[in-house]
Coordinates of C-alpha atoms in Angstrom, one line a residue:
X1125 CA 45.0 145.2 67.4
X1126 CA 46.8 147.1 70.1
X1127 CA 50.4 147.9 69.8
X1128 CA 51.2 147.5 73.6
X1129 CA 50.4 144.9 76.1
X1130 CA 50.9 144.8 79.9
X1131 CA 53.3 142.0 80.8
X1132 CA 54.7 141.6 84.3
X1133 CA 53.9 145.2 85.3
X1134 CA 55.8 146.6 82.2
X1135 CA 54.4 147.6 78.9
X1136 CA 56.0 145.7 76.0
X1137 CA 55.5 146.2 72.3
X1138 CA 53.6 143.7 70.4
X1139 CA 54.9 142.1 67.3
X1140 CA 53.6 144.8 65.1
X1141 CA 56.7 146.8 65.8
X1142 CA 59.0 143.9 65.1
X1143 CA 57.0 143.3 61.8
X1144 CA 57.5 147.0 60.8
X1145 CA 61.2 146.7 61.5
X1146 CA 61.5 143.4 59.6
X1147 CA 59.7 144.9 56.6
X1148 CA 62.0 148.0 56.7
X1149 CA 65.1 145.7 56.8
X1150 CA 63.7 143.6 54.0
X1151 CA 63.1 146.8 52.0
X1152 CA 66.7 147.8 52.6
X1153 CA 68.0 144.5 51.1
X1154 CA 65.5 144.5 48.2
X1155 CA 66.3 148.2 47.3
X1156 CA 70.0 147.5 47.3
X1157 CA 69.5 144.5 45.0
X1158 CA 67.2 146.3 42.7
X1159 CA 69.6 149.3 42.7
X1160 CA 72.6 147.2 41.7
X1161 CA 70.5 145.6 38.9
X1162 CA 69.5 149.1 37.7
X1163 CA 73.1 150.3 37.8
X1164 CA 74.5 147.4 35.8
X1165 CA 71.7 147.5 33.3
X1166 CA 70.5 151.2 33.1
X1167 CA 69.1 150.7 29.6
X1168 CA 66.8 147.7 30.6
X1169 CA 65.7 148.5 34.1
X1170 CA 63.0 151.0 34.6
X1171 CA 63.0 153.6 37.4
X1172 CA 61.9 153.2 41.0
X1173 CA 58.3 152.1 40.4
X1174 CA 58.7 148.8 38.8
X1175 CA 61.2 147.3 41.3
X1176 CA 59.1 148.6 44.2
X1177 CA 56.1 147.0 42.7
X1178 CA 57.9 143.7 42.4
X1179 CA 59.0 144.0 46.0
X1180 CA 55.4 144.5 47.2
X1181 CA 54.2 141.7 45.0
X1182 CA 56.7 139.2 46.4
X1183 CA 55.9 140.5 49.9
X1184 CA 52.2 139.9 49.3
X1185 CA 52.8 136.5 47.9
X1186 CA 54.9 135.5 50.9
X1187 CA 52.4 136.9 53.4
X1188 CA 49.4 135.2 51.8
X1189 CA 51.3 131.9 51.7
X1190 CA 52.3 132.2 55.3
X1191 CA 48.9 133.1 56.5
X1192 CA 47.2 130.6 54.1
X1193 CA 44.6 133.2 53.3
X1194 CA 44.1 135.9 50.7
X1195 CA 42.5 138.2 53.3
X1196 CA 45.9 139.5 54.4
X1197 CA 46.7 140.9 51.1
X1198 CA 45.3 144.6 51.6
X1199 CA 47.0 144.9 54.9
X1200 CA 50.3 143.5 53.6
X1201 CA 50.3 145.9 50.6
X1202 CA 49.5 148.9 52.7
X1203 CA 51.7 148.1 55.6
X1204 CA 54.6 147.0 53.3
X1205 CA 54.3 150.2 51.3
X1206 CA 54.2 152.4 54.4
X1207 CA 57.1 150.8 56.1
X1208 CA 59.2 150.0 53.0
X1209 CA 59.0 153.0 50.8
X1210 CA 61.7 155.2 52.3
X1211 CA 64.2 152.4 53.1
X1212 CA 63.7 150.9 49.6
X1213 CA 64.1 154.2 47.8
X1214 CA 67.1 155.1 49.9
X1215 CA 69.0 151.9 49.1
X1216 CA 67.8 151.7 45.5
X1217 CA 69.0 155.2 44.6
X1218 CA 72.2 154.9 46.6
X1219 CA 73.1 151.5 45.1
X1220 CA 72.3 152.6 41.6
X1221 CA 74.4 155.7 42.0
X1222 CA 77.3 153.7 43.5
X1223 CA 77.2 151.2 40.7
X1224 CA 77.0 153.9 38.0
X1225 CA 80.1 155.6 39.5
X1226 CA 81.8 152.3 39.7
X1227 CA 81.1 151.5 36.2
X1228 CA 82.2 154.9 34.9
X1229 CA 85.4 154.7 36.8
X1230 CA 86.4 151.1 36.4
X1231 CA 84.2 150.0 33.6
X1232 CA 85.1 148.6 30.1
X1233 CA 85.6 152.2 28.8
X1234 CA 88.7 152.6 31.1
X1235 CA 90.3 149.4 29.7
X1236 CA 89.5 147.4 32.7
X1237 CA 87.0 144.4 32.6
X1238 CA 84.3 143.8 35.2

């Protein structure tokens, strides 16, 4: 697969760039959701590895269902991990820290209820 194609005298990006951006955006959302869950339940949610593994598993399941083939799994896992690791980690740790600060400031210990 090439990443560029000549179209009408101009070079345009093929969908691989769009796929990478979509995976990064999905990783941002998934990281935020996992970070909020980890912030509200710090005693039950493990660190970064398990939520990222769940994200990759759901991504692989969606890709293999869409392609109707299991042959896409290695590419999905590698490409999803490469494009999603930094966005997922950034939003995971950011959301987790935000929720932890929110709970310490406005949580049940300060007399307020969530």
